[in-house]
Short mmCIF file of C-alpha atoms in Angstrom, two decimals:
data_model
loop_
_atom_site.label_atom_id
_atom_site.label_comp_id
_atom_site.label_asym_id
_atom_site.label_seq_id
_atom_site.Cartn_x
_atom_site.Cartn_y
_atom_site.Cartn_z
CA MET A 1 100.86 131.86 72.06
CA SER A 2 100.96 130.18 68.93
CA PHE A 3 102.12 132.20 65.68
CA PRO A 4 101.10 130.24 61.91
CA LEU A 5 104.79 132.01 61.17
CA CYS A 6 107.71 129.11 59.92
CA GLU A 7 111.66 129.80 59.63
CA HIS A 8 110.77 130.32 55.49
CA CYS A 9 108.61 132.97 56.18
CA THR A 10 111.52 134.31 56.32
CA ALA A 11 113.11 133.07 53.19
CA GLY A 12 112.53 136.12 51.00
CA TYR A 13 112.95 136.66 46.91
CA VAL A 14 111.51 139.15 45.32
CA LEU A 15 109.64 138.66 41.34
CA PRO A 16 110.87 140.58 39.24
CA GLY A 17 107.74 142.73 37.13
CA THR A 18 106.24 146.64 38.03
CA PRO A 19 102.71 146.06 38.97
CA LYS A 20 99.98 147.34 36.73
CA GLY A 21 96.79 147.69 39.84
CA THR A 22 95.77 149.97 41.70
CA MET A 23 95.68 150.77 45.81
CA GLN A 24 91.83 151.12 47.37
CA ASP A 25 91.11 151.95 50.51
CA GLY A 26 93.99 149.49 51.72
CA ALA A 27 93.95 146.57 49.13
CA TYR A 28 95.73 146.45 46.19
CA PHE A 29 93.28 146.09 43.76
CA ALA A 30 93.53 144.39 39.57
CA SER A 31 90.77 144.56 37.41
CA GLY A 32 89.99 141.29 35.74
CA ALA A 33 87.47 140.87 32.68
CA ASP A 34 84.91 138.48 34.28
CA ALA A 35 83.83 141.45 37.32
CA ASN A 36 81.07 138.59 39.02
CA ARG A 37 83.88 137.00 40.64
CA ALA A 38 86.88 137.82 42.05
CA ILE A 39 90.30 136.07 44.12
CA VAL A 40 91.18 137.34 47.12
CA LEU A 41 94.99 136.96 47.69
CA LEU A 42 96.77 136.63 51.46
CA THR A 43 100.80 136.90 51.64
CA ASP A 44 103.57 136.14 53.77
CA ALA A 45 104.66 137.84 56.11
CA PHE A 46 105.80 140.34 54.19
CA GLY A 47 102.68 142.12 53.47
CA LEU A 48 101.96 144.84 50.47
CA ASP A 49 105.68 145.84 51.14
CA LEU A 50 107.11 143.11 49.51
CA VAL A 51 105.92 142.82 45.40
CA ASN A 52 105.77 139.53 44.35
CA SER A 53 101.72 140.07 45.85
CA LYS A 54 100.49 142.26 43.57
CA ILE A 55 102.74 140.68 41.31
CA LEU A 56 100.90 137.77 41.78
CA ALA A 57 97.76 139.55 41.25
CA ASP A 58 98.39 141.35 38.26
CA GLN A 59 99.27 138.25 36.64
CA LEU A 60 96.60 135.76 38.24
CA ALA A 61 94.01 138.96 36.97
CA ASP A 62 94.82 138.47 34.10
CA THR A 63 94.92 134.47 33.38
CA VAL A 64 92.12 134.03 35.30
CA GLY A 65 90.05 136.36 34.44
CA CYS A 66 88.71 138.41 36.98
CA ASP A 67 89.14 140.75 40.17
CA VAL A 68 91.75 139.98 42.37
CA TRP A 69 92.10 141.93 46.04
CA VAL A 70 95.23 141.90 48.69
CA PRO A 71 94.47 143.15 51.06
CA ASP A 72 96.65 144.53 54.25
CA GLN A 73 96.22 141.92 56.89
CA PHE A 74 98.53 143.35 58.97
CA GLY A 75 96.45 146.62 59.53
CA GLY A 76 100.22 148.35 57.35
CA TYR A 77 102.74 147.12 59.65
CA PRO A 78 104.02 143.99 58.05
CA LEU A 79 105.37 141.49 60.78
CA LEU A 80 108.68 141.32 58.24
CA LYS A 81 111.51 143.68 56.00
CA VAL A 82 113.01 141.54 52.67
CA GLU A 83 115.83 144.04 53.54
CA GLU A 84 116.30 142.09 56.92
CA LEU A 85 116.62 138.86 56.14
CA ASP A 86 119.77 138.55 53.78
CA HIS A 87 118.53 135.07 51.90
CA ILE A 88 120.22 133.62 55.07
CA MET A 89 117.30 130.25 54.67
CA PRO A 90 117.79 127.44 52.67
CA LYS A 91 117.35 127.74 48.65
CA ARG A 92 117.63 124.16 47.79
CA PRO A 93 115.96 120.56 49.57
CA GLY A 94 118.42 118.97 52.34
CA GLU A 95 120.20 122.62 52.37
CA LYS A 96 121.16 123.06 56.12
CA MET A 97 121.38 126.52 57.84
CA PRO A 98 124.44 127.07 59.84
CA PHE A 99 124.97 128.58 63.14
CA THR A 100 125.11 132.05 62.14
CA ALA A 101 122.30 132.92 59.57
CA LYS A 102 119.80 130.90 62.89
CA LEU A 103 121.44 132.98 65.34
CA SER A 104 119.86 135.76 62.93
CA LEU A 105 116.87 134.28 62.76
CA ILE A 106 116.28 134.50 66.18
CA TRP A 107 117.89 137.94 66.58
CA THR A 108 115.29 139.50 64.11
CA LEU A 109 112.83 137.63 65.09
CA LEU A 110 112.41 138.70 68.52
CA LYS A 111 113.01 142.50 67.28
CA HIS A 112 109.12 141.83 65.36
CA LEU A 113 107.60 140.51 68.55
CA THR A 114 105.55 143.08 69.70
CA GLY A 115 104.21 143.08 65.30
CA PHE A 116 103.25 139.32 66.25
CA ILE A 117 101.66 139.35 69.02
CA SER A 118 99.39 142.28 67.50
CA ASN A 119 98.60 140.40 64.67
CA ARG A 120 98.31 137.02 65.96
CA PRO A 121 95.76 135.17 64.64
CA SER A 122 92.21 136.17 65.70
CA VAL A 123 92.61 139.86 64.85
CA VAL A 124 94.39 139.15 60.86
CA ASP A 125 91.38 136.64 60.41
CA SER A 126 89.25 140.02 62.05
CA ARG A 127 90.25 141.76 59.28
CA VAL A 128 89.69 139.55 56.69
CA LYS A 129 86.40 139.01 57.40
CA THR A 130 85.49 141.97 57.56
CA PHE A 131 87.67 143.26 54.48
CA THR A 132 85.92 139.69 52.11
CA MET A 133 81.95 140.96 53.48
CA LYS A 134 82.48 144.33 52.91
CA LEU A 135 83.80 143.12 48.87
CA LYS A 136 80.48 140.70 48.99
CA SER A 137 78.38 143.90 49.99
CA GLU A 138 79.70 146.16 47.84
CA LYS A 139 81.03 144.81 44.54
CA LYS A 140 78.28 141.45 44.72
CA TYR A 141 80.84 138.78 43.47
CA GLU A 142 78.61 135.56 42.84
CA LYS A 143 82.08 133.59 44.30
CA ILE A 144 84.86 134.57 45.66
CA GLY A 145 88.28 131.99 46.44
CA THR A 146 91.73 132.84 48.48
CA VAL A 147 95.15 132.12 47.79
CA GLY A 148 97.09 131.95 50.79
CA TYR A 149 100.84 131.87 50.65
CA CYS A 150 103.09 130.87 54.22
CA TRP A 151 101.41 132.73 57.06
CA GLY A 152 98.13 133.92 54.38
CA GLY A 153 97.99 129.70 53.63
CA SER A 154 97.34 129.41 57.75
CA THR A 155 94.58 132.23 57.43
CA GLY A 156 93.30 130.74 54.38
CA ILE A 157 92.38 127.28 55.66
CA ARG A 158 91.77 129.23 59.88
CA LEU A 159 88.77 131.20 56.76
CA ALA A 160 87.76 127.38 55.28
CA SER A 161 85.29 126.84 57.45
CA THR A 162 83.34 130.05 57.53
CA ASP A 163 81.59 130.45 54.76
CA ILE A 164 82.72 133.58 53.28
CA PHE A 165 84.76 132.05 51.03
CA ASP A 166 83.46 129.99 47.99
CA SER A 167 87.78 128.29 46.98
CA ALA A 168 90.88 128.06 48.30
CA VAL A 169 94.59 127.38 46.89
CA ILE A 170 96.67 127.10 50.52
CA ALA A 171 100.51 126.92 48.82
CA HIS A 172 103.32 125.80 51.61
CA PRO A 173 100.93 127.48 54.16
CA GLY A 174 102.52 127.81 57.73
CA ARG A 175 101.24 126.84 61.39
CA CYS A 176 97.98 124.86 61.15
CA THR A 177 96.65 122.38 62.98
CA THR A 178 94.95 118.92 61.82
CA ASP A 179 91.45 120.14 63.53
CA GLN A 180 91.54 123.40 61.85
CA ILE A 181 92.36 121.45 58.67
CA ARG A 182 89.52 118.70 59.41
CA ALA A 183 87.04 121.53 59.66
CA MET A 184 87.09 123.14 56.16
CA LYS A 185 84.11 123.07 54.08
CA ILE A 186 85.50 123.98 50.55
CA PRO A 187 86.84 123.15 47.33
CA THR A 188 90.62 123.27 47.91
CA SER A 189 93.97 122.48 46.34
CA TRP A 190 97.32 122.20 48.62
CA LEU A 191 100.42 123.54 46.63
CA CYS A 192 103.20 121.79 48.49
CA ALA A 193 106.96 122.50 48.10
CA GLU A 194 108.96 118.71 48.41
CA GLU A 195 110.94 119.97 51.97
CA ASP A 196 109.10 121.63 54.01
CA ARG A 197 108.87 121.78 58.20
CA SER A 198 106.20 123.78 58.75
CA PHE A 199 103.81 121.33 57.16
CA ASP A 200 106.15 118.11 56.25
CA PRO A 201 104.40 117.59 59.66
CA LEU A 202 101.08 117.36 59.13
CA ARG A 203 101.21 116.78 54.67
CA ALA A 204 100.00 112.98 54.67
CA GLU A 205 97.13 113.63 58.16
CA ALA A 206 95.59 116.76 55.64
CA GLU A 207 95.56 115.01 52.97
CA ALA A 208 94.05 111.25 55.03
CA ILE A 209 91.11 113.71 56.09
CA PHE A 210 90.01 115.01 53.11
CA ALA A 211 90.07 111.55 51.43
CA ALA A 212 88.59 110.11 54.33
CA ARG A 213 84.99 112.21 53.22
CA LYS A 214 84.66 110.35 49.79
CA GLU A 215 81.38 108.80 49.68
CA LYS A 216 79.77 111.22 52.70
CA SER A 217 77.99 114.21 52.47
CA ASP A 218 80.97 116.00 53.55
CA PHE A 219 83.43 115.37 50.84
CA ILE A 220 84.55 118.44 49.56
CA ASP A 221 86.61 118.93 45.95
CA TYR A 222 90.28 118.61 46.83
CA GLU A 223 94.12 117.75 45.41
CA PHE A 224 97.82 117.97 46.56
CA ARG A 225 100.19 118.19 44.72
CA ASP A 226 103.58 117.62 45.56
CA TYR A 227 107.10 119.91 42.97
CA LYS A 228 109.84 117.73 43.58
CA GLY A 229 113.49 120.30 44.27
CA THR A 230 111.39 123.05 46.31
CA VAL A 231 111.30 124.44 50.01
CA HIS A 232 109.33 126.65 51.75
CA GLY A 233 108.45 129.98 49.85
CA PHE A 234 108.71 128.20 46.06
CA ALA A 235 105.20 129.66 45.20
CA VAL A 236 105.53 133.38 45.80
CA ARG A 237 109.22 133.45 46.73
CA PRO A 238 111.06 131.72 44.47
CA GLU A 239 114.59 131.83 43.94
CA LEU A 240 114.04 131.43 39.89
CA SER A 241 118.22 131.20 39.10
CA ILE A 242 117.16 127.64 40.14
CA PRO A 243 115.31 125.20 37.34
CA GLU A 244 113.64 123.54 39.46
CA ALA A 245 112.31 126.26 41.72
CA LYS A 246 111.48 127.71 38.64
CA GLU A 247 109.55 124.98 36.77
CA GLY A 248 108.09 125.05 40.46
CA PHE A 249 106.89 128.18 41.02
CA GLU A 250 105.35 128.52 37.59
CA LYS A 251 103.81 124.99 37.85
CA SER A 252 102.12 125.71 40.69
CA PHE A 253 100.99 128.97 39.77
CA GLU A 254 99.03 127.17 36.38
CA ALA A 255 97.79 124.67 39.07
CA THR A 256 95.61 127.34 41.23
CA VAL A 257 94.78 129.02 37.68
CA GLN A 258 93.07 125.82 36.50
CA TRP A 259 91.65 125.45 39.71
CA PHE A 260 90.24 128.68 39.80
CA LYS A 261 88.97 128.31 36.28
CA LYS A 262 87.40 125.09 37.49
CA THR A 263 86.10 125.65 40.91
CA LEU A 264 84.74 129.65 40.86
CA TRP A 265 82.47 128.53 37.59
CA SER A 266 81.34 125.60 38.60
#
């Protein structure tokens, strides 16, 4: 069985700040100026327990100007806890993980194996679909976009083949396949790390899949952005003390804002 979790999904750095939104029906909600559009933010493996997704939701609501929702992909049980990992992952491209750190990572993942199984992709996808369809029914949003980080990026890729979202931003996704990428049918922005063992093998082919649709009936708007000096996780869990990571985080956030302003209001 394959899960969209890669080793870098387990590197956790906490963003500064205090969430300003509220919890509604198990999801975090940040209110925006335009009540006719919304963004569904799909978290990494740390789920709602890591404050980063809430802080990003607040910032997106303020800068994009629409409602932002962060559903609980994991049914109340996030796959991992930041404090278990103690920043054992490489922070810069080219850094190696010590053997002892690899052993610690393997042990941590084994401890959470049951959680990975109970939150397999089909289960997570169903939760997100149900949540988003309820939003459409109750809130009557004209358009809904999604931004997914790491594990949530993999979820976003799979759901971009359906009709529940109108636009997507995929940031350093976890495990995915070329077939899943080929099935995507909504405008998509890709935010890519310089070094990402999870997505690097598919990076060139993913862009080629979208480029091959140019001037064809199935063409969809897209962009691929690469951020020098960054590793997997930089757009949601940056090590802000590293200038390249901080710059990549800030520029990728601005790219996300501009993509949604372009696609949700067109």
